[in-house]
Amino acid sequence: MRNAHLALNLNKSSSYEMRIKPRIWQDSRGTLPQWLHVTVFNLDKPECLGRDSQPIALLTRTRMPDLPSVLLHLQADMTSNLIFDSSQASFPVSADDLAKLTTFTLRIYKDIFNKKFEINDPAMSYWFAPVMKHYHSVQNGAAQLLDWETINYVHANVEWRWTIDCSTQELENRYLVDRWDGGRRFWAIEVLPDLRPEDPVPSDAAAHKYMASILDYSVSLFPKARKKAVWRKDQPVIYAHRILHRLNWLDEFTEKELNVSKIAYVCPEPLLFSALPTSVAAMAYLIPSAISRVESYLIALETCDMLGLTIRPDLALEAITKDSDNTQEHRQEQIHLQRGMGKNYERLEFLGDCFLKMATSISIYCLYPNGNEFDYHVKRMLLICNHNLLNVAMEKKLYQYIRSLGFSRRNWYPQGIKLLEGKGMNKIEDQVYKHVLGEKTIADVAEALIGAALLSSNTAKMDMAVKAVTALVSSPDHNATLWADYYKLYTTPAWQLGSVNAKHISVVDQVEQQLGYRFTYPLLLCSAFKHSSLPDSQGVPTYQRLEFLGDSLLDMVCVSFLFRQHPDRDPQWLTEHKGAMVSNKFLAALAVRLEFHRHLRFTGHGVETHNREYAAEIEEIAAEHGSSSRDYWTTARQPPKAFADIVESFIGALFVDSEFDFAQVERFFDDNIRWFFEDMAVYDTFATRHPVTRLHAHLSVALGCANYRVMASGVPNAAGTLVAHQVAVVMVHGEVVASGTAASSKSAK
């Protein structure tokens, strides 16, 4: 139990500094720009907004990167992608133009979001501008895209002035602002000639604290001021829609939002008629969500820059997104879920963990050609354990970049300019934000970034993922930055180049006939089939080192298959079903199917009998089930472990012989393994028989427990360094109820 408690640091949480804004804004402020770059915010389904609208441009001192679109929930069951169209070119801007753009931007903040900021052009992080309705592409000319007529009008007019002489048509399709209540905004629909200001408020109107009459309903002054106010009794009544004060369009509508009444009846005199056209105001309501996601993308890309990596923005953000207090606890009810954040890191962590294992295995195999399997496991564990990943991540301050906070009504506003009126006006500009993260979360994000780098890499080379591993393990045992670097590390051992005999050539011929691949180095194939019960001959080692390498390669190709074939499955499901693909039962049956067992060299009569009996049984079962059966192997007895081992060692030998060509591993998978697992539903029962899976099911389903963890970690010795064993623990409500220790985390669990 002492070892179990040593592993509890996995659950340790601390408070860390968190970045709220990307550095690009701070680094670019302080000057009057002479050139601006355009990024247009545009909807692919603008009709889902329910109103006429026109795109809005984000104007910045530096060009925005190409960013993925984001899904917005605009009405109940109606969504649209918000597209970020970034211009390759900039356009010149004069001081006068800049002043107009500042006025327009600040009017957006004031009229729509009830925030009044100081006028300070050099301190602006960015500007907004309306885009012409006929916009098609930002590449057609940045300056010509902007609706300067609207910009000039807003700059010249604080509001549109209503008078009693205004026509009915002039009052329609207007954006109305309650001068005294920051939460009340309206779309003016039409004038109702049959209603008068002193008429009772119709029963279908949205509730308001003042309901004595329509005029009373239109005014939000406090009681004392209301008594002094004098309003015209002959003004018209406008039928309007009250605007839902919704800022987070990244999340689905709640029941409360759907049931809010929007109907309103107002008089024009007490209200402010905004100078903003309704088509601009309608789109401007999406700005908080747009800016929030843009800034998250930018912070994610800054994470990549810090690590020297080039990763797709959507994958980079996914890798650093922690959307609940227990994101890492797969299949458990999420605690304090931050809705609307998009995908979290858990699937990428699953993929990155697998690549990390493969990359470090390859590097260690190359750097220590004379090492034994035990030493390999120890060295790899020192690289991939959470302890090492956490230490490296802490040095790089990775915790600053992790996104653990969903959309914030307060944090999307710009920094740099002073807030003069509105909530938050006394907020400290340089306030340090913090968030609570578990140590395992930080390590998991490191692995997720490796997964994101892998998906951003050239499929054949995987260079960016290799570079990510080097950045995040920070060890001389992995210094590769390109996939090609691995083979450069490999020194062909003398035994691999040794003399060969007719038996060696015969095995090469048979494997070629069976698999279509001819080994260049027959002794490499000989090593793949040499059991540890045999002594060294000609210096040819047993298959254990190649098995170590092949195990990680097989894991990688299986995980890649599952990850791409099942994009909506959670890591727990992926882990369970990968277990079927790499199980001793399947691999042993595959060894017999490919006739590898005929090439296995070993000593021991008892072993020979077991091997022979199993081979005969599995061949008989395969014949009984027929050629179309994919899961016949699940009904067989427990196989000889050596049969499964030689499939992994063969894959390792194939990889080395092909000069580290992963495509050969993929071809072997496609030709010999993939067919069995094209329908993973066949293995649902097999997967759930795994003891760890059964434990999850018993706790979460049978007992209804959501507060438990099954975890494993390397155990430090007295000197604080990791030794070659892992401890697994089961925690229920924070208490360790069971533990196990073994050489690997899988065995410990």
XYZ file of C-alpha atoms in Angstrom:
749
model
C 0.000 0.000 0.000
C 3.013 2.277 0.464
C 3.641 2.137 -3.288
C 0.003 2.983 -3.884
C 0.302 6.174 -1.887
C 3.449 7.113 -3.779
C 1.361 7.164 -6.945
C -1.217 9.572 -5.542
C 0.638 12.562 -6.969
C -1.345 11.789 -10.125
C -4.340 13.323 -8.370
C -2.484 16.322 -6.999
C -3.813 19.706 -8.108
C -2.308 23.170 -7.809
C -3.133 26.700 -8.863
C -1.277 27.943 -11.933
C -1.126 31.147 -13.937
C -3.417 31.144 -16.968
C -3.197 33.188 -20.146
C -6.400 35.031 -20.961
C -5.208 36.988 -24.005
C -2.734 36.097 -26.749
C 0.522 38.018 -26.738
C -0.046 39.285 -30.275
C -2.362 42.041 -29.022
C 0.051 43.307 -26.369
C 3.033 43.118 -28.708
C 1.313 45.132 -31.451
C -0.265 47.904 -29.357
C 1.265 51.315 -28.764
C 1.560 52.754 -32.273
C -0.709 54.249 -34.909
C -0.706 51.693 -37.713
C -0.286 52.797 -41.291
C -1.440 49.430 -42.650
C -4.170 47.085 -41.481
C -4.949 43.449 -42.237
C -8.493 42.202 -42.732
C -10.118 39.052 -41.381
C -13.793 38.804 -42.302
C -16.295 37.143 -39.962
C -18.894 35.582 -42.229
C -21.659 32.986 -41.807
C -22.016 30.113 -44.237
C -25.767 30.049 -43.431
C -26.659 33.674 -42.637
C -30.365 32.874 -42.874
C -30.018 30.969 -39.576
C -29.510 34.312 -37.851
C -33.170 35.079 -38.505
C -32.415 38.623 -39.653
C -30.762 40.409 -42.518
C -27.066 40.726 -41.761
C -23.762 41.693 -43.282
C -20.262 40.407 -42.483
C -17.981 42.202 -40.046
C -14.241 42.610 -40.438
C -11.602 42.291 -37.752
C -8.799 44.756 -38.539
C -5.372 44.042 -37.054
C -1.843 45.392 -37.250
C -0.473 41.965 -38.151
C -1.998 39.358 -40.426
C -4.116 36.756 -38.701
C -3.263 33.126 -39.462
C -5.735 31.022 -41.385
C -8.151 29.819 -38.719
C -10.780 27.070 -38.849
C -14.441 27.981 -38.794
C -16.466 27.581 -35.620
C -20.016 26.269 -35.218
C -22.476 28.758 -33.725
C -25.944 27.984 -32.351
C -27.999 30.860 -33.712
C -31.525 29.641 -33.015
C -33.105 26.514 -31.624
C -31.855 23.640 -33.809
C -30.314 26.095 -36.266
C -26.559 26.337 -36.587
C -24.102 27.990 -38.924
C -20.354 27.956 -39.300
C -18.676 31.273 -38.621
C -15.895 31.529 -41.181
C -12.701 33.492 -40.581
C -11.479 34.731 -43.977
C -8.031 36.248 -43.569
C -6.522 38.476 -46.253
C -3.021 37.840 -47.531
C -2.560 41.558 -48.173
C -2.918 44.689 -46.049
C -4.360 48.088 -46.960
C -3.133 51.589 -46.078
C -5.004 53.526 -43.424
C -4.752 57.236 -42.635
C -5.027 58.792 -39.190
C -8.467 60.101 -40.162
C -9.598 56.653 -41.305
C -8.265 55.135 -38.110
C -10.221 57.621 -36.007
C -13.409 56.625 -37.844
C -12.686 52.937 -37.305
C -12.101 53.568 -33.603
C -15.429 55.405 -33.345
C -17.234 52.558 -35.078
C -15.580 49.927 -32.864
C -16.342 51.781 -29.641
C -19.946 52.281 -30.793
C -20.284 48.512 -31.101
C -19.123 48.133 -27.500
C -21.424 50.914 -26.250
C -24.662 50.356 -28.122
C -24.671 46.576 -28.146
C -22.717 45.552 -25.043
C -23.234 48.641 -22.852
C -19.496 49.266 -22.396
C -17.989 52.719 -22.885
C -14.241 52.725 -23.523
C -11.819 55.618 -23.810
C -10.798 56.865 -27.249
C -7.152 55.900 -27.590
C -6.167 54.826 -31.098
C -2.615 53.613 -30.297
C -3.907 51.451 -27.416
C -6.461 49.609 -29.548
C -5.696 45.909 -29.971
C -7.882 45.681 -33.079
C -10.810 47.345 -34.810
C -14.138 46.241 -36.269
C -15.695 47.417 -39.520
C -18.803 46.509 -41.520
C -18.203 44.649 -44.777
C -20.129 45.230 -47.994
C -23.089 42.888 -48.355
C -21.918 41.682 -51.773
C -18.729 40.317 -50.199
C -17.480 37.040 -51.690
C -13.802 36.785 -50.808
C -11.361 38.863 -48.817
C -8.787 38.327 -51.556
C -10.757 40.615 -53.891
C -9.224 43.715 -52.314
C -9.197 44.422 -48.592
C -9.912 48.172 -48.609
C -12.768 47.825 -51.107
C -14.537 45.321 -48.855
C -15.290 47.797 -46.100
C -18.631 49.586 -45.953
C -17.226 53.109 -45.605
C -20.655 54.715 -46.008
C -21.816 53.081 -42.762
C -18.489 53.805 -41.045
C -18.725 57.503 -41.938
C -22.348 57.723 -40.834
C -21.643 56.151 -37.435
C -18.619 58.421 -36.986
C -20.736 61.510 -37.673
C -23.829 60.485 -35.677
C -24.039 59.290 -32.098
C -27.614 58.169 -32.784
C -30.473 58.536 -35.222
C -32.779 61.244 -33.857
C -36.502 60.526 -33.693
C -38.977 63.378 -34.030
C -42.738 63.422 -34.129
C -42.512 64.172 -37.848
C -40.725 60.902 -38.655
C -42.611 58.632 -41.014
C -43.788 55.171 -40.136
C -41.244 53.639 -42.499
C -38.377 55.462 -40.791
C -39.207 53.773 -37.486
C -39.169 50.258 -38.834
C -36.106 48.001 -39.037
C -34.220 49.950 -36.378
C -31.955 48.846 -33.541
C -33.281 50.336 -30.288
C -31.350 50.790 -27.061
C -32.806 51.344 -23.596
C -30.863 54.341 -22.344
C -31.123 53.311 -18.698
C -31.104 49.524 -18.738
C -28.014 47.927 -20.292
C -29.775 44.605 -20.758
C -32.708 45.876 -22.856
C -32.283 46.072 -26.620
C -34.960 45.765 -29.321
C -35.485 45.181 -33.014
C -38.158 47.603 -34.221
C -40.543 45.631 -36.444
C -43.508 47.883 -37.312
C -45.625 50.767 -36.084
C -49.026 49.786 -34.624
C -51.476 52.614 -35.449
C -54.242 51.194 -33.241
C -52.241 51.455 -30.008
C -51.486 54.558 -27.933
C -48.710 55.205 -25.377
C -51.132 55.197 -22.444
C -52.784 51.919 -23.443
C -52.212 48.880 -21.197
C -49.294 46.676 -22.071
C -50.606 43.757 -24.181
C -50.578 40.435 -22.355
C -48.078 38.776 -24.703
C -45.322 41.288 -23.938
C -42.107 40.202 -22.257
C -42.101 41.032 -18.549
C -40.611 44.293 -17.307
C -40.560 45.918 -13.880
C -42.756 48.766 -15.160
C -46.018 47.575 -16.768
C -48.611 50.331 -16.073
C -48.814 51.384 -19.715
C -46.893 51.012 -22.956
C -45.100 54.289 -22.273
C -44.329 53.156 -18.732
C -43.025 49.883 -20.188
C -40.694 51.857 -22.484
C -38.947 53.761 -19.692
C -36.394 52.240 -17.274
C -35.670 55.325 -15.194
C -35.610 54.999 -11.415
C -38.809 56.151 -9.615
C -37.607 59.654 -8.716
C -36.414 60.409 -12.225
C -39.582 58.903 -13.701
C -41.721 61.456 -11.862
C -39.770 64.340 -13.401
C -39.729 62.963 -16.932
C -42.256 64.333 -19.422
C -43.095 62.372 -22.585
C -45.302 63.060 -25.561
C -48.687 61.364 -25.432
C -49.123 61.482 -29.201
C -46.072 59.430 -30.141
C -46.553 56.144 -31.957
C -46.282 52.618 -30.541
C -43.773 50.237 -32.082
C -44.150 46.482 -32.134
C -40.670 45.158 -31.391
C -38.718 42.052 -30.487
C -36.682 42.194 -27.349
C -33.176 40.852 -28.019
C -32.015 37.957 -25.905
C -28.887 39.064 -24.050
C -26.926 36.057 -25.298
C -23.157 36.378 -25.742
C -22.052 32.753 -25.921
C -23.258 31.443 -29.272
C -20.748 28.578 -29.043
C -23.147 26.671 -26.807
C -26.599 25.293 -27.487
C -29.672 27.169 -26.297
C -30.885 26.326 -22.823
C -34.530 25.624 -22.028
C -34.712 28.938 -20.185
C -33.458 30.848 -23.221
C -35.901 29.073 -25.518
C -38.847 29.942 -23.302
C -38.101 33.642 -22.893
C -40.754 35.887 -24.415
C -39.382 38.312 -27.009
C -42.465 40.355 -27.827
C -42.386 44.017 -26.785
C -44.412 47.221 -27.315
C -42.430 50.446 -26.969
C -42.599 54.145 -27.608
C -39.745 55.780 -29.515
C -39.114 58.941 -27.467
C -37.436 57.354 -24.395
C -35.264 55.031 -26.472
C -32.012 55.540 -28.323
C -32.135 54.720 -32.015
C -28.678 53.395 -32.709
C -26.777 54.711 -35.699
C -25.757 51.108 -36.354
C -27.816 49.494 -39.132
C -29.722 46.422 -37.983
C -27.764 44.267 -40.448
C -24.541 45.330 -38.698
C -25.979 45.031 -35.179
C -27.285 41.527 -35.879
C -23.819 40.317 -36.881
C -22.108 42.295 -34.114
C -23.866 40.169 -31.496
C -21.645 37.288 -32.634
C -18.431 39.230 -31.950
C -17.932 37.954 -28.359
C -18.010 34.325 -29.501
C -15.868 35.089 -32.530
C -13.206 36.949 -30.550
C -13.231 34.334 -27.806
C -12.525 31.542 -30.279
C -9.989 33.581 -32.268
C -8.064 34.318 -29.079
C -8.173 30.663 -28.054
C -6.781 29.682 -31.452
C -4.041 32.293 -31.126
C -3.056 31.092 -27.648
C -2.984 27.517 -28.961
C -0.686 28.589 -31.793
C 1.522 30.443 -29.313
C 1.805 27.144 -27.443
C 3.103 25.557 -30.631
C 5.537 28.432 -31.225
C 6.871 27.997 -27.704
C 7.595 24.337 -28.495
C 8.885 25.020 -32.007
C 6.027 23.085 -33.603
C 3.736 23.702 -36.570
C 0.303 22.285 -35.758
C -3.092 22.913 -37.306
C -4.945 25.527 -35.207
C -7.979 23.311 -34.585
C -5.809 20.430 -33.383
C -3.592 22.729 -31.320
C -6.639 24.116 -29.513
C -8.137 20.664 -29.010
C -4.855 19.483 -27.474
C -4.834 22.187 -24.788
C -8.577 22.210 -24.020
C -9.673 20.908 -20.625
C -13.430 21.364 -20.537
C -14.233 19.946 -17.098
C -12.647 19.284 -13.730
C -12.254 15.615 -14.668
C -11.640 15.686 -18.427
C -9.080 12.898 -18.004
C -11.623 10.563 -16.395
C -13.095 8.851 -19.429
C -16.757 7.779 -19.258
C -17.377 9.484 -15.955
C -19.951 12.214 -15.494
C -18.106 15.442 -16.213
C -17.812 17.795 -13.268
C -18.217 21.543 -13.890
C -18.408 21.040 -17.650
C -17.528 24.189 -19.596
C -19.958 24.018 -22.507
C -19.121 25.354 -25.936
C -15.352 24.869 -25.710
C -15.247 22.352 -28.540
C -13.346 19.070 -28.391
C -11.157 18.379 -25.368
C -7.717 16.807 -25.340
C -8.620 13.225 -24.383
C -8.610 11.590 -27.844
C -5.434 13.375 -28.890
C -3.812 12.325 -25.632
C -4.666 8.697 -26.437
C -3.043 9.048 -29.868
C -0.059 11.022 -28.578
C 0.596 8.527 -25.796
C 0.876 5.763 -28.398
C 3.198 7.746 -30.680
C 5.322 8.726 -27.692
C 5.761 5.058 -26.842
C 6.725 4.196 -30.420
C 9.082 7.140 -30.914
C 10.993 6.548 -27.705
C 11.138 2.803 -28.382
C 12.712 3.404 -31.791
C 15.222 5.887 -30.381
C 16.237 3.620 -27.498
C 16.529 0.613 -29.815
C 18.925 2.596 -32.022
C 20.955 4.245 -29.257
C 21.495 1.054 -27.246
C 21.995 -1.769 -29.783
C 23.376 -4.125 -27.153
C 20.813 -3.436 -24.453
C 18.367 -6.027 -23.184
C 14.607 -5.796 -23.146
C 14.512 -4.993 -19.431
C 16.893 -2.054 -19.855
C 14.853 -0.844 -22.808
C 11.682 -0.796 -20.720
C 13.417 1.129 -17.935
C 14.878 3.744 -20.273
C 11.579 4.184 -22.079
C 9.677 4.522 -18.835
C 12.021 7.309 -17.737
C 11.068 9.197 -20.894
C 7.323 8.614 -21.146
C 6.249 8.569 -17.506
C 4.008 11.360 -16.222
C 6.769 12.403 -13.836
C 9.103 13.333 -16.710
C 6.392 14.858 -18.900
C 5.228 16.998 -15.987
C 8.738 18.234 -15.189
C 9.392 19.256 -18.793
C 5.968 20.881 -19.091
C 6.550 22.847 -15.897
C 9.889 24.123 -17.199
C 8.171 25.331 -20.349
C 5.223 26.761 -18.371
C 2.787 24.742 -20.433
C 0.156 25.266 -17.725
C -0.220 28.910 -18.805
C -1.582 27.905 -22.194
C -4.083 25.219 -21.144
C -7.683 26.301 -21.806
C -9.705 25.346 -18.732
C -12.134 28.281 -18.820
C -15.021 28.353 -21.259
C -16.539 31.467 -22.737
C -16.385 34.375 -20.296
C -18.749 37.343 -20.484
C -15.997 39.512 -19.037
C -12.753 38.337 -20.634
C -13.550 38.738 -24.327
C -13.357 42.542 -24.136
C -10.093 44.133 -25.328
C -7.252 45.015 -23.034
C -5.192 48.176 -23.469
C -8.020 50.711 -23.526
C -9.663 51.927 -20.331
C -13.267 51.042 -19.570
C -15.119 54.209 -18.537
C -18.655 52.870 -18.033
C -20.106 49.411 -17.566
C -19.517 46.350 -15.428
C -15.834 45.706 -14.803
C -14.744 49.353 -15.030
C -12.712 48.987 -11.835
C -10.981 45.796 -12.976
C -7.186 45.824 -12.760
C -5.701 45.813 -16.263
C -2.764 43.531 -15.456
C -4.729 41.152 -13.254
C -3.149 37.694 -13.043
C -5.635 34.907 -13.755
C -5.154 31.461 -12.289
C -6.697 28.045 -12.730
C -6.475 24.783 -10.838
C -4.918 21.892 -12.752
C -4.022 18.362 -11.774
C -0.451 17.308 -12.403
C -1.695 14.472 -14.594
C -3.699 16.967 -16.672
C -0.533 18.876 -17.528
C 1.235 15.640 -18.515
C -1.813 14.560 -20.529
C -1.817 17.837 -22.465
C 1.827 17.231 -23.356
C 0.841 13.881 -24.866
C -2.149 15.479 -26.604
C 0.165 17.982 -28.278
C 2.183 15.053 -29.627
C -1.040 13.576 -30.990
C -1.952 16.911 -32.588
C 1.522 17.154 -34.106
C 1.122 13.665 -35.547
C -2.147 14.560 -37.266
C -0.514 17.754 -38.578
C 2.474 15.854 -39.970
C 3.074 14.523 -43.410
C 1.503 11.069 -43.196
C 4.586 9.331 -44.590
C 7.162 11.137 -42.452
C 5.487 12.105 -39.164
C 8.239 14.695 -38.723
C 6.297 17.152 -36.580
C 5.328 14.434 -34.107
C 8.965 13.350 -33.836
C 9.933 16.951 -33.119
C 7.166 17.206 -30.516
C 8.453 14.149 -28.654
C 11.947 15.642 -28.477
C 10.549 18.938 -27.186
C 8.384 17.318 -24.529
C 10.646 14.558 -23.149
C 13.798 16.721 -23.118
C 16.263 13.840 -22.942
C 19.434 12.802 -24.780
C 17.706 9.467 -25.306
C 15.453 11.160 -27.877
C 17.006 13.935 -29.939
C 15.441 13.212 -33.329
C 13.611 16.072 -35.036
C 12.787 14.254 -38.286
C 11.536 10.744 -38.935
C 14.633 10.168 -41.089
C 16.816 10.869 -38.046
C 15.877 7.509 -36.541
C 17.562 5.486 -39.269
C 20.597 7.759 -39.079
C 20.881 6.776 -35.404
C 20.885 3.094 -36.284
C 24.228 1.361 -36.657
C 23.889 -1.981 -38.381
C 25.295 -4.565 -35.942
C 27.893 -7.057 -37.147
C 25.613 -10.050 -36.567
C 23.018 -8.636 -38.978
C 25.654 -8.672 -41.722
C 26.923 -12.159 -40.850
C 27.085 -15.093 -43.214
C 23.869 -16.895 -44.048
C 23.107 -20.492 -44.942
C 20.490 -22.330 -46.956
C 18.088 -22.519 -44.003
C 18.172 -18.759 -43.590
C 17.484 -18.235 -47.288
C 14.670 -20.773 -47.145
C 12.911 -18.844 -44.385
C 13.304 -15.627 -46.379
C 11.801 -17.348 -49.430
C 8.845 -18.715 -47.464
C 8.082 -15.358 -45.837
C 8.277 -13.636 -49.202
C 5.878 -16.164 -50.680
C 3.490 -15.706 -47.755
C 3.688 -11.905 -47.354
C 5.182 -10.488 -50.547
C 8.150 -8.895 -48.788
C 11.727 -10.135 -49.232
C 14.141 -9.520 -46.392
C 17.458 -7.944 -47.303
C 19.027 -9.237 -44.078
C 18.128 -12.910 -43.505
C 19.712 -12.932 -40.030
C 17.368 -10.156 -38.959
C 14.462 -12.457 -39.794
C 16.285 -15.290 -38.047
C 16.507 -13.159 -34.894
C 12.764 -12.426 -35.050
C 12.004 -16.165 -34.738
C 14.650 -17.051 -32.145
C 13.181 -17.805 -28.701
C 14.970 -16.768 -25.523
C 15.396 -20.450 -24.588
C 18.092 -20.698 -27.259
C 21.683 -19.578 -26.669
C 23.321 -17.012 -28.923
C 24.645 -18.450 -32.167
C 26.659 -16.399 -34.640
C 25.965 -13.558 -32.233
C 22.324 -13.457 -33.426
C 20.243 -12.267 -30.466
C 16.866 -13.655 -29.436
C 13.697 -11.907 -30.513
C 13.220 -9.889 -27.313
C 14.735 -6.631 -28.568
C 12.819 -6.809 -31.835
C 9.677 -7.681 -29.881
C 10.155 -4.538 -27.777
C 10.348 -2.482 -30.960
C 7.582 -4.321 -32.797
C 5.186 -4.061 -29.858
C 5.247 -0.265 -30.067
C 4.951 -0.289 -33.870
C 1.958 -2.619 -33.729
C 0.316 -0.452 -31.069
C 0.780 2.602 -33.264
C -0.672 1.116 -36.421
C -3.657 -0.330 -34.526
C -4.371 2.911 -32.688
C -4.101 4.910 -35.930
C -6.651 2.594 -37.520
C -9.095 2.860 -34.619
C -8.615 6.608 -34.255
C -9.498 7.284 -37.886
C -12.199 4.650 -38.286
C -14.038 5.657 -35.108
C -13.794 9.461 -34.791
C -16.532 9.695 -32.153
C -15.348 6.978 -29.789
C -13.859 7.899 -26.434
C -10.388 6.749 -25.310
C -11.824 4.110 -22.993
C -13.590 2.410 -25.907
C -10.511 2.772 -28.105
C -8.293 1.256 -25.421
C -10.645 -1.668 -24.834
C -10.935 -2.512 -28.515
C -7.246 -2.002 -29.204
C -6.803 -4.667 -26.546
C -8.486 -7.169 -28.849
C -6.193 -6.245 -31.738
C -2.959 -6.688 -29.781
C -4.109 -9.501 -27.517
C -2.020 -12.632 -27.206
C -5.041 -14.611 -28.409
C -5.298 -12.786 -31.712
C -1.587 -12.440 -32.380
C -0.964 -16.124 -31.679
C -3.773 -17.098 -34.068
C -2.278 -14.724 -36.644
C 1.129 -16.322 -36.191
C -0.377 -19.691 -37.086
C -2.378 -18.219 -39.979
C 0.846 -16.724 -41.416
C 2.781 -19.914 -40.576
C 5.244 -17.993 -38.409
C 5.044 -20.751 -35.794
C 6.812 -23.096 -38.218
C 9.879 -20.833 -38.138
C 9.991 -20.404 -34.337
C 13.176 -21.911 -32.914
C 13.203 -22.915 -29.242
C 14.195 -25.685 -26.848
C 12.095 -27.692 -24.398
C 9.847 -30.682 -25.048
C 6.989 -29.297 -22.952
C 7.040 -26.060 -24.901
C 7.055 -27.974 -28.186
C 4.008 -30.000 -27.166
C 2.057 -26.913 -26.081
C 2.936 -25.106 -29.291
C 1.972 -28.041 -31.473
C -1.339 -28.647 -29.716
C -2.339 -24.987 -29.883
C -1.451 -24.711 -33.580
C -3.536 -27.787 -34.364
C -6.471 -26.497 -32.298
C -6.555 -23.001 -33.804
C -6.313 -24.395 -37.335
C -9.192 -26.733 -36.563
C -11.305 -23.886 -35.120
C -10.583 -21.716 -38.161
C -11.694 -24.519 -40.463
C -14.892 -25.101 -38.491
C -15.860 -21.436 -38.539
C -15.110 -20.998 -42.237
C -13.159 -18.366 -44.171
C -15.661 -15.598 -43.467
C -15.287 -15.788 -39.679
C -13.258 -12.906 -38.271
C -13.457 -13.713 -34.568
C -12.900 -17.471 -34.560
C -9.723 -16.975 -32.541
C -11.659 -15.702 -29.507
C -12.960 -19.212 -28.796
C -9.540 -20.847 -28.571
C -7.614 -21.689 -25.414
C -4.914 -19.416 -24.033
C -2.086 -19.582 -26.584
C 1.675 -19.898 -26.130
C 2.970 -16.390 -25.486
C 5.853 -16.993 -27.865
C 3.417 -17.189 -30.783
C 2.177 -13.682 -30.059
C 5.724 -12.476 -29.409
C 7.010 -13.491 -32.827
C 4.349 -11.442 -34.614
C 5.634 -8.355 -32.762
C 9.272 -9.288 -33.306
C 8.580 -9.892 -37.001
C 7.079 -6.397 -37.286
C 10.183 -5.017 -35.586
C 12.435 -6.931 -38.003
C 10.366 -5.789 -40.985
C 10.729 -2.175 -39.838
C 14.502 -2.406 -39.421
C 15.051 -4.347 -42.647
C 13.067 -1.736 -44.636
C 15.282 1.025 -43.232
C 12.605 2.206 -40.810
C 9.869 2.488 -43.412
C 6.643 2.700 -41.396
C 4.681 2.223 -44.608
C 5.829 -1.414 -44.582
C 4.327 -1.830 -41.108
C 1.086 -0.279 -42.366
C 1.083 -2.591 -45.389
C 1.538 -5.602 -43.131
C -1.390 -4.385 -41.032
C -3.615 -3.749 -44.059
C -2.826 -7.128 -45.622
C -2.999 -9.323 -42.544
C -4.779 -7.626 -39.615
C -7.208 -4.992 -40.813
C -9.782 -7.449 -42.221
C -10.364 -8.997 -38.793
C -11.300 -5.643 -37.240
C -13.306 -3.813 -39.881
C -16.416 -4.428 -37.745
C -15.317 -3.720 -34.184
C -18.792 -4.435 -32.838
C -17.886 -8.121 -33.135
C -15.428 -7.619 -30.292
C -17.574 -5.624 -27.875
C -18.026 -8.659 -25.621
C -14.365 -9.639 -25.895
C -13.287 -6.094 -24.984
C -15.554 -5.926 -21.951
C -14.098 -9.162 -20.569
C -10.845 -7.347 -19.845
C -10.511 -7.078 -16.042
C -9.969 -3.313 -16.052
C -12.992 -2.847 -18.304
C -15.071 -5.076 -16.050
C -14.003 -2.999 -13.047
C -15.079 0.220 -14.810
C -18.448 -1.330 -15.653
C -18.963 -2.651 -12.123
C -18.204 0.682 -10.464
C -19.955 3.023 -12.905
C -22.909 0.893 -14.018
C -23.597 -1.708 -11.345
C -22.784 0.543 -8.363
C -23.570 3.892 -9.979
C -20.295 5.389 -8.739
C -18.893 8.434 -10.562
C -16.157 9.340 -8.097
C -13.480 6.734 -8.750
C -10.176 6.434 -10.585
C -8.042 3.609 -11.933
C -4.555 4.924 -12.548
C -0.921 3.883 -12.775
C 2.421 5.618 -12.430
C 6.089 4.897 -11.973
C 7.218 4.805 -8.351
C 10.234 6.925 -7.342
C 12.935 5.461 -5.165
C 14.538 7.188 -2.176
C 16.745 9.262 -4.494
C 13.711 10.574 -6.332
C 14.464 8.843 -9.638
C 12.120 6.338 -11.246
C 12.861 2.631 -11.030
C 11.678 -0.166 -13.259
C 8.248 -0.897 -11.857
C 4.824 0.676 -11.935
C 2.096 0.864 -9.342
C -1.605 0.878 -10.178
C -4.279 1.950 -7.724
C -8.060 1.994 -7.516
C -9.351 5.085 -5.723
C -12.973 5.434 -4.633
C -14.010 8.793 -3.180
C -10.359 9.723 -2.734
C -9.419 6.558 -0.820
C -7.093 3.849 -2.159
C -9.002 0.564 -1.988
C -6.665 -1.662 -4.023
C -3.212 -1.578 -5.571
C -0.903 -3.673 -7.725
C 2.749 -3.483 -8.760
C 4.368 -4.787 -11.959
C 6.971 -3.951 -14.576
C 4.415 -2.216 -16.816
C 1.339 -0.110 -16.073
C -0.840 -2.541 -18.043
C 0.255 -5.485 -15.925
C -0.031 -3.463 -12.714
C -3.657 -2.595 -13.540
